[in-house]
Amino acid sequence: MTDTTVDTTTDRTAVEFWFDPNCPWAWMTSRWVGEVAEHRDLDVTWKVMSLFVLNEDQDIPEDYRKRIVTGQVYPRIVTAARLRRGQDVVKPLYDALGEHIHHRQERDPEQVVPAVLEELGLDADLLEYAWTDEVDQAVRASHQDGIDRVGQDVGTPVIAVEGTAFFGPVISPAPKGQEALDLWDGVVAVAKYPGFFELKRSRTVGPIFDTVA
């Protein structure tokens, strides 16, 4: 029998994006990638990484350590939802968490996580995974996958475009329209050069969110 199916697929750019929901800079970068995806054929796979895992053996201020220890609940809940519901749940869950954590500046995970699960109609019993280590192995595996692409001396986010991975970019605010596309083209172009490793300047602003009062 002859296959008469017509292939209507288009070439799409494979993108992988590693994030910790706690990180405001990863949130800014994710908004930029989302903007680009509205105008370009990107196939984005969203993956967790963990600021706790990244810093667990580092000498960091005690108040920051307490914050990222508490913040483990967010990579855990995203991972638990992915394991139960599949990859398609990751981006909506990240979007909802980011709205509460970064735009609304809600700091109590015990309030944020149940609210987000209810908003998305996700199983309430997923909540138990946020405060246990049951999915930690999966969190660490996803985190290590991203780190293996770029090395240890980086942070969040990590992006891979057609297999070429880099840390960042760290941006504020997230550009829109043609500016977003221009930045995308520039970042991808330099990242593809095998000998390119780092380009950096001091931050002069903090994360500027598109918060609607």
mmCIF file with all atom_site columns, C-alpha atoms in Angstrom, residues 15-167:
data_model
loop_
_atom_site.group_PDB
_atom_site.id
_atom_site.type_symbol
_atom_site.label_atom_id
_atom_site.label_alt_id
_atom_site.label_comp_id
_atom_site.label_asym_id
_atom_site.label_entity_id
_atom_site.label_seq_id
_atom_site.pdbx_PDB_ins_code
_atom_site.Cartn_x
_atom_site.Cartn_y
_atom_site.Cartn_z
_atom_site.occupancy
_atom_site.B_iso_or_equiv
_atom_site.pdbx_formal_charge
_atom_site.auth_seq_id
_atom_site.auth_comp_id
_atom_site.auth_asym_id
_atom_site.auth_atom_id
_atom_site.pdbx_PDB_model_num
ATOM 1   C CA . VAL A 1 15  ? 15.124 24.972 21.924 1.00 0.00 ? 15  VAL A CA 1
ATOM 2   C CA . GLU A 1 16  ? 15.624 23.653 25.450 1.00 0.00 ? 16  GLU A CA 1
ATOM 3   C CA . PHE A 1 17  ? 15.207 26.028 28.385 1.00 0.00 ? 17  PHE A CA 1
ATOM 4   C CA . TRP A 1 18  ? 16.325 25.155 31.928 1.00 0.00 ? 18  TRP A CA 1
ATOM 5   C CA . PHE A 1 19  ? 14.853 27.280 34.716 1.00 0.00 ? 19  PHE A CA 1
ATOM 6   C CA . ASP A 1 20  ? 14.365 27.421 38.449 1.00 0.00 ? 20  ASP A CA 1
ATOM 7   C CA . PRO A 1 21  ? 10.967 29.070 39.144 1.00 0.00 ? 21  PRO A CA 1
ATOM 8   C CA . ASN A 1 22  ? 12.594 30.968 42.030 1.00 0.00 ? 22  ASN A CA 1
ATOM 9   C CA . CYS A 1 23  ? 14.974 32.907 39.773 1.00 0.00 ? 23  CYS A CA 1
ATOM 10  C CA . PRO A 1 24  ? 13.715 36.325 38.611 1.00 0.00 ? 24  PRO A CA 1
ATOM 11  C CA . TRP A 1 25  ? 16.404 36.491 35.918 1.00 0.00 ? 25  TRP A CA 1
ATOM 12  C CA . ALA A 1 26  ? 15.362 33.162 34.439 1.00 0.00 ? 26  ALA A CA 1
ATOM 13  C CA . TRP A 1 27  ? 11.788 34.463 34.496 1.00 0.00 ? 27  TRP A CA 1
ATOM 14  C CA . MET A 1 28  ? 12.797 37.545 32.515 1.00 0.00 ? 28  MET A CA 1
ATOM 15  C CA . THR A 1 29  ? 14.626 35.427 29.954 1.00 0.00 ? 29  THR A CA 1
ATOM 16  C CA . SER A 1 30  ? 11.690 33.046 29.652 1.00 0.00 ? 30  SER A CA 1
ATOM 17  C CA . ARG A 1 31  ? 9.376  35.958 28.807 1.00 0.00 ? 31  ARG A CA 1
ATOM 18  C CA . TRP A 1 32  ? 11.776 36.933 26.023 1.00 0.00 ? 32  TRP A CA 1
ATOM 19  C CA . VAL A 1 33  ? 11.872 33.393 24.625 1.00 0.00 ? 33  VAL A CA 1
ATOM 20  C CA . GLY A 1 34  ? 8.080  33.325 24.758 1.00 0.00 ? 34  GLY A CA 1
ATOM 21  C CA . GLU A 1 35  ? 7.952  36.576 22.796 1.00 0.00 ? 35  GLU A CA 1
ATOM 22  C CA . VAL A 1 36  ? 10.326 35.196 20.163 1.00 0.00 ? 36  VAL A CA 1
ATOM 23  C CA . ALA A 1 37  ? 8.275  32.003 19.908 1.00 0.00 ? 37  ALA A CA 1
ATOM 24  C CA . GLU A 1 38  ? 5.260  34.066 18.850 1.00 0.00 ? 38  GLU A CA 1
ATOM 25  C CA . HIS A 1 39  ? 7.124  35.192 15.730 1.00 0.00 ? 39  HIS A CA 1
ATOM 26  C CA . ARG A 1 40  ? 9.518  32.335 14.998 1.00 0.00 ? 40  ARG A CA 1
ATOM 27  C CA . ASP A 1 41  ? 9.018  28.594 14.601 1.00 0.00 ? 41  ASP A CA 1
ATOM 28  C CA . LEU A 1 42  ? 10.529 27.515 17.909 1.00 0.00 ? 42  LEU A CA 1
ATOM 29  C CA . ASP A 1 43  ? 9.904  24.137 19.478 1.00 0.00 ? 43  ASP A CA 1
ATOM 30  C CA . VAL A 1 44  ? 10.690 24.914 23.130 1.00 0.00 ? 44  VAL A CA 1
ATOM 31  C CA . THR A 1 45  ? 11.087 22.188 25.746 1.00 0.00 ? 45  THR A CA 1
ATOM 32  C CA . TRP A 1 46  ? 10.948 23.626 29.265 1.00 0.00 ? 46  TRP A CA 1
ATOM 33  C CA . LYS A 1 47  ? 13.070 21.862 31.903 1.00 0.00 ? 47  LYS A CA 1
ATOM 34  C CA . VAL A 1 48  ? 13.823 22.476 35.561 1.00 0.00 ? 48  VAL A CA 1
ATOM 35  C CA . MET A 1 49  ? 17.140 23.198 37.132 1.00 0.00 ? 49  MET A CA 1
ATOM 36  C CA . SER A 1 50  ? 17.717 23.949 40.794 1.00 0.00 ? 50  SER A CA 1
ATOM 37  C CA . LEU A 1 51  ? 19.393 26.870 42.518 1.00 0.00 ? 51  LEU A CA 1
ATOM 38  C CA . PHE A 1 52  ? 19.631 24.660 45.599 1.00 0.00 ? 52  PHE A CA 1
ATOM 39  C CA . VAL A 1 53  ? 21.552 21.954 43.739 1.00 0.00 ? 53  VAL A CA 1
ATOM 40  C CA . LEU A 1 54  ? 23.666 24.571 41.970 1.00 0.00 ? 54  LEU A CA 1
ATOM 41  C CA . ASN A 1 55  ? 24.761 26.119 45.272 1.00 0.00 ? 55  ASN A CA 1
ATOM 42  C CA . GLU A 1 56  ? 24.643 23.246 47.754 1.00 0.00 ? 56  GLU A CA 1
ATOM 43  C CA . ASP A 1 57  ? 28.453 22.947 47.939 1.00 0.00 ? 57  ASP A CA 1
ATOM 44  C CA . GLN A 1 58  ? 29.142 26.668 47.572 1.00 0.00 ? 58  GLN A CA 1
ATOM 45  C CA . ASP A 1 59  ? 30.033 29.240 50.219 1.00 0.00 ? 59  ASP A CA 1
ATOM 46  C CA . ILE A 1 60  ? 26.998 31.515 50.043 1.00 0.00 ? 60  ILE A CA 1
ATOM 47  C CA . PRO A 1 61  ? 25.304 33.891 52.516 1.00 0.00 ? 61  PRO A CA 1
ATOM 48  C CA . GLU A 1 62  ? 23.165 32.076 55.063 1.00 0.00 ? 62  GLU A CA 1
ATOM 49  C CA . ASP A 1 63  ? 20.019 34.061 54.259 1.00 0.00 ? 63  ASP A CA 1
ATOM 50  C CA . TYR A 1 64  ? 20.339 33.120 50.580 1.00 0.00 ? 64  TYR A CA 1
ATOM 51  C CA . ARG A 1 65  ? 20.883 29.471 51.506 1.00 0.00 ? 65  ARG A CA 1
ATOM 52  C CA . LYS A 1 66  ? 17.710 29.474 53.592 1.00 0.00 ? 66  LYS A CA 1
ATOM 53  C CA . ARG A 1 67  ? 15.817 31.006 50.676 1.00 0.00 ? 67  ARG A CA 1
ATOM 54  C CA . ILE A 1 68  ? 16.919 28.402 48.145 1.00 0.00 ? 68  ILE A CA 1
ATOM 55  C CA . VAL A 1 69  ? 16.351 25.544 50.596 1.00 0.00 ? 69  VAL A CA 1
ATOM 56  C CA . THR A 1 70  ? 12.760 26.738 50.982 1.00 0.00 ? 70  THR A CA 1
ATOM 57  C CA . GLY A 1 71  ? 12.565 27.325 47.244 1.00 0.00 ? 71  GLY A CA 1
ATOM 58  C CA . GLN A 1 72  ? 13.192 23.647 46.464 1.00 0.00 ? 72  GLN A CA 1
ATOM 59  C CA . VAL A 1 73  ? 9.436  23.168 46.517 1.00 0.00 ? 73  VAL A CA 1
ATOM 60  C CA . TYR A 1 74  ? 9.047  24.864 43.131 1.00 0.00 ? 74  TYR A CA 1
ATOM 61  C CA . PRO A 1 75  ? 11.349 22.664 40.993 1.00 0.00 ? 75  PRO A CA 1
ATOM 62  C CA . ARG A 1 76  ? 9.891  19.694 42.870 1.00 0.00 ? 76  ARG A CA 1
ATOM 63  C CA . ILE A 1 77  ? 6.261  20.527 42.100 1.00 0.00 ? 77  ILE A CA 1
ATOM 64  C CA . VAL A 1 78  ? 7.020  21.161 38.431 1.00 0.00 ? 78  VAL A CA 1
ATOM 65  C CA . THR A 1 79  ? 8.871  17.857 38.231 1.00 0.00 ? 79  THR A CA 1
ATOM 66  C CA . ALA A 1 80  ? 6.122  15.939 40.006 1.00 0.00 ? 80  ALA A CA 1
ATOM 67  C CA . ALA A 1 81  ? 3.505  17.385 37.651 1.00 0.00 ? 81  ALA A CA 1
ATOM 68  C CA . ARG A 1 82  ? 5.632  16.510 34.608 1.00 0.00 ? 82  ARG A CA 1
ATOM 69  C CA . LEU A 1 83  ? 6.122  12.946 35.780 1.00 0.00 ? 83  LEU A CA 1
ATOM 70  C CA . ARG A 1 84  ? 2.377  12.520 36.259 1.00 0.00 ? 84  ARG A CA 1
ATOM 71  C CA . ARG A 1 85  ? 0.909  14.644 33.455 1.00 0.00 ? 85  ARG A CA 1
ATOM 72  C CA . GLY A 1 86  ? 3.698  14.843 30.884 1.00 0.00 ? 86  GLY A CA 1
ATOM 73  C CA . GLN A 1 87  ? 5.819  17.596 29.371 1.00 0.00 ? 87  GLN A CA 1
ATOM 74  C CA . ASP A 1 88  ? 2.879  19.758 28.255 1.00 0.00 ? 88  ASP A CA 1
ATOM 75  C CA . VAL A 1 89  ? 2.106  20.762 31.845 1.00 0.00 ? 89  VAL A CA 1
ATOM 76  C CA . VAL A 1 90  ? 5.542  22.285 32.512 1.00 0.00 ? 90  VAL A CA 1
ATOM 77  C CA . LYS A 1 91  ? 5.153  25.630 30.723 1.00 0.00 ? 91  LYS A CA 1
ATOM 78  C CA . PRO A 1 92  ? 1.661  26.463 32.086 1.00 0.00 ? 92  PRO A CA 1
ATOM 79  C CA . LEU A 1 93  ? 2.844  25.562 35.581 1.00 0.00 ? 93  LEU A CA 1
ATOM 80  C CA . TYR A 1 94  ? 5.965  27.705 35.222 1.00 0.00 ? 94  TYR A CA 1
ATOM 81  C CA . ASP A 1 95  ? 3.853  30.610 33.931 1.00 0.00 ? 95  ASP A CA 1
ATOM 82  C CA . ALA A 1 96  ? 1.462  30.367 36.865 1.00 0.00 ? 96  ALA A CA 1
ATOM 83  C CA . LEU A 1 97  ? 4.225  30.050 39.450 1.00 0.00 ? 97  LEU A CA 1
ATOM 84  C CA . GLY A 1 98  ? 6.047  33.014 37.941 1.00 0.00 ? 98  GLY A CA 1
ATOM 85  C CA . GLU A 1 99  ? 2.917  35.147 38.107 1.00 0.00 ? 99  GLU A CA 1
ATOM 86  C CA . HIS A 1 100 ? 2.604  34.512 41.837 1.00 0.00 ? 100 HIS A CA 1
ATOM 87  C CA . ILE A 1 101 ? 6.300  34.539 42.755 1.00 0.00 ? 101 ILE A CA 1
ATOM 88  C CA . HIS A 1 102 ? 7.597  37.389 40.615 1.00 0.00 ? 102 HIS A CA 1
ATOM 89  C CA . HIS A 1 103 ? 4.681  39.575 39.566 1.00 0.00 ? 103 HIS A CA 1
ATOM 90  C CA . ARG A 1 104 ? 2.628  39.344 42.746 1.00 0.00 ? 104 ARG A CA 1
ATOM 91  C CA . GLN A 1 105 ? 5.729  38.966 44.945 1.00 0.00 ? 105 GLN A CA 1
ATOM 92  C CA . GLU A 1 106 ? 4.153  36.192 46.996 1.00 0.00 ? 106 GLU A CA 1
ATOM 93  C CA . ARG A 1 107 ? 6.819  34.633 49.218 1.00 0.00 ? 107 ARG A CA 1
ATOM 94  C CA . ASP A 1 108 ? 5.093  31.756 51.006 1.00 0.00 ? 108 ASP A CA 1
ATOM 95  C CA . PRO A 1 109 ? 5.275  28.473 49.040 1.00 0.00 ? 109 PRO A CA 1
ATOM 96  C CA . GLU A 1 110 ? 2.644  26.959 51.321 1.00 0.00 ? 110 GLU A CA 1
ATOM 97  C CA . GLN A 1 111 ? 0.171  29.449 49.826 1.00 0.00 ? 111 GLN A CA 1
ATOM 98  C CA . VAL A 1 112 ? 1.586  29.711 46.300 1.00 0.00 ? 112 VAL A CA 1
ATOM 99  C CA . VAL A 1 113 ? 1.715  26.005 45.416 1.00 0.00 ? 113 VAL A CA 1
ATOM 100 C CA . PRO A 1 114 ? -1.875 25.066 46.395 1.00 0.00 ? 114 PRO A CA 1
ATOM 101 C CA . ALA A 1 115 ? -3.201 28.190 44.665 1.00 0.00 ? 115 ALA A CA 1
ATOM 102 C CA . VAL A 1 116 ? -1.384 27.363 41.429 1.00 0.00 ? 116 VAL A CA 1
ATOM 103 C CA . LEU A 1 117 ? -2.459 23.716 41.441 1.00 0.00 ? 117 LEU A CA 1
ATOM 104 C CA . GLU A 1 118 ? -6.072 24.825 41.874 1.00 0.00 ? 118 GLU A CA 1
ATOM 105 C CA . GLU A 1 119 ? -5.809 27.437 39.116 1.00 0.00 ? 119 GLU A CA 1
ATOM 106 C CA . LEU A 1 120 ? -4.533 24.855 36.635 1.00 0.00 ? 120 LEU A CA 1
ATOM 107 C CA . GLY A 1 121 ? -6.888 22.096 37.740 1.00 0.00 ? 121 GLY A CA 1
ATOM 108 C CA . LEU A 1 122 ? -4.001 19.861 38.745 1.00 0.00 ? 122 LEU A CA 1
ATOM 109 C CA . ASP A 1 123 ? -4.318 17.053 41.279 1.00 0.00 ? 123 ASP A CA 1
ATOM 110 C CA . ALA A 1 124 ? -4.209 18.423 44.811 1.00 0.00 ? 124 ALA A CA 1
ATOM 111 C CA . ASP A 1 125 ? -2.220 15.423 46.010 1.00 0.00 ? 125 ASP A CA 1
ATOM 112 C CA . LEU A 1 126 ? 0.752  16.638 43.953 1.00 0.00 ? 126 LEU A CA 1
ATOM 113 C CA . LEU A 1 127 ? 1.241  19.022 46.854 1.00 0.00 ? 127 LEU A CA 1
ATOM 114 C CA . GLU A 1 128 ? 2.849  16.293 48.954 1.00 0.00 ? 128 GLU A CA 1
ATOM 115 C CA . TYR A 1 129 ? 5.807  16.061 46.556 1.00 0.00 ? 129 TYR A CA 1
ATOM 116 C CA . ALA A 1 130 ? 6.772  19.680 47.199 1.00 0.00 ? 130 ALA A CA 1
ATOM 117 C CA . TRP A 1 131 ? 7.904  18.990 50.769 1.00 0.00 ? 131 TRP A CA 1
ATOM 118 C CA . THR A 1 132 ? 9.493  15.575 50.347 1.00 0.00 ? 132 THR A CA 1
ATOM 119 C CA . ASP A 1 133 ? 12.559 14.372 48.479 1.00 0.00 ? 133 ASP A CA 1
ATOM 120 C CA . GLU A 1 134 ? 10.650 11.814 46.405 1.00 0.00 ? 134 GLU A CA 1
ATOM 121 C CA . VAL A 1 135 ? 11.240 13.553 43.073 1.00 0.00 ? 135 VAL A CA 1
ATOM 122 C CA . ASP A 1 136 ? 14.652 15.009 43.946 1.00 0.00 ? 136 ASP A CA 1
ATOM 123 C CA . GLN A 1 137 ? 16.484 12.454 41.833 1.00 0.00 ? 137 GLN A CA 1
ATOM 124 C CA . ALA A 1 138 ? 14.500 13.560 38.785 1.00 0.00 ? 138 ALA A CA 1
ATOM 125 C CA . VAL A 1 139 ? 15.134 17.229 39.625 1.00 0.00 ? 139 VAL A CA 1
ATOM 126 C CA . ARG A 1 140 ? 18.859 16.569 39.884 1.00 0.00 ? 140 ARG A CA 1
ATOM 127 C CA . ALA A 1 141 ? 18.890 14.622 36.616 1.00 0.00 ? 141 ALA A CA 1
ATOM 128 C CA . SER A 1 142 ? 17.226 17.481 34.745 1.00 0.00 ? 142 SER A CA 1
ATOM 129 C CA . HIS A 1 143 ? 19.528 20.013 36.397 1.00 0.00 ? 143 HIS A CA 1
ATOM 130 C CA . GLN A 1 144 ? 22.631 18.009 35.556 1.00 0.00 ? 144 GLN A CA 1
ATOM 131 C CA . ASP A 1 145 ? 21.543 17.637 31.949 1.00 0.00 ? 145 ASP A CA 1
ATOM 132 C CA . GLY A 1 146 ? 21.583 21.415 31.607 1.00 0.00 ? 146 GLY A CA 1
ATOM 133 C CA . ILE A 1 147 ? 24.836 21.896 33.503 1.00 0.00 ? 147 ILE A CA 1
ATOM 134 C CA . ASP A 1 148 ? 26.559 19.212 31.437 1.00 0.00 ? 148 ASP A CA 1
ATOM 135 C CA . ARG A 1 149 ? 25.886 21.320 28.353 1.00 0.00 ? 149 ARG A CA 1
ATOM 136 C CA . VAL A 1 150 ? 27.555 24.497 29.646 1.00 0.00 ? 150 VAL A CA 1
ATOM 137 C CA . GLY A 1 151 ? 29.824 23.677 32.611 1.00 0.00 ? 151 GLY A CA 1
ATOM 138 C CA . GLN A 1 152 ? 29.740 24.415 36.336 1.00 0.00 ? 152 GLN A CA 1
ATOM 139 C CA . ASP A 1 153 ? 30.478 28.156 36.480 1.00 0.00 ? 153 ASP A CA 1
ATOM 140 C CA . VAL A 1 154 ? 27.018 29.297 35.331 1.00 0.00 ? 154 VAL A CA 1
ATOM 141 C CA . GLY A 1 155 ? 23.609 29.997 36.763 1.00 0.00 ? 155 GLY A CA 1
ATOM 142 C CA . THR A 1 156 ? 20.005 29.893 35.602 1.00 0.00 ? 156 THR A CA 1
ATOM 143 C CA . PRO A 1 157 ? 18.692 29.940 32.931 1.00 0.00 ? 157 PRO A CA 1
ATOM 144 C CA . VAL A 1 158 ? 20.483 27.634 30.532 1.00 0.00 ? 158 VAL A CA 1
ATOM 145 C CA . ILE A 1 159 ? 19.319 27.581 26.911 1.00 0.00 ? 159 ILE A CA 1
ATOM 146 C CA . ALA A 1 160 ? 20.215 25.131 24.167 1.00 0.00 ? 160 ALA A CA 1
ATOM 147 C CA . VAL A 1 161 ? 19.401 26.009 20.548 1.00 0.00 ? 161 VAL A CA 1
ATOM 148 C CA . GLU A 1 162 ? 19.736 23.113 18.125 1.00 0.00 ? 162 GLU A CA 1
ATOM 149 C CA . GLY A 1 163 ? 22.208 21.561 20.566 1.00 0.00 ? 163 GLY A CA 1
ATOM 150 C CA . THR A 1 164 ? 24.309 24.693 21.179 1.00 0.00 ? 164 THR A CA 1
ATOM 151 C CA . ALA A 1 165 ? 23.953 25.609 24.861 1.00 0.00 ? 165 ALA A CA 1
ATOM 152 C CA . PHE A 1 166 ? 24.716 28.789 26.798 1.00 0.00 ? 166 PHE A CA 1
ATOM 153 C CA . PHE A 1 167 ? 23.935 30.481 30.101 1.00 0.00 ? 167 PHE A CA 1
#
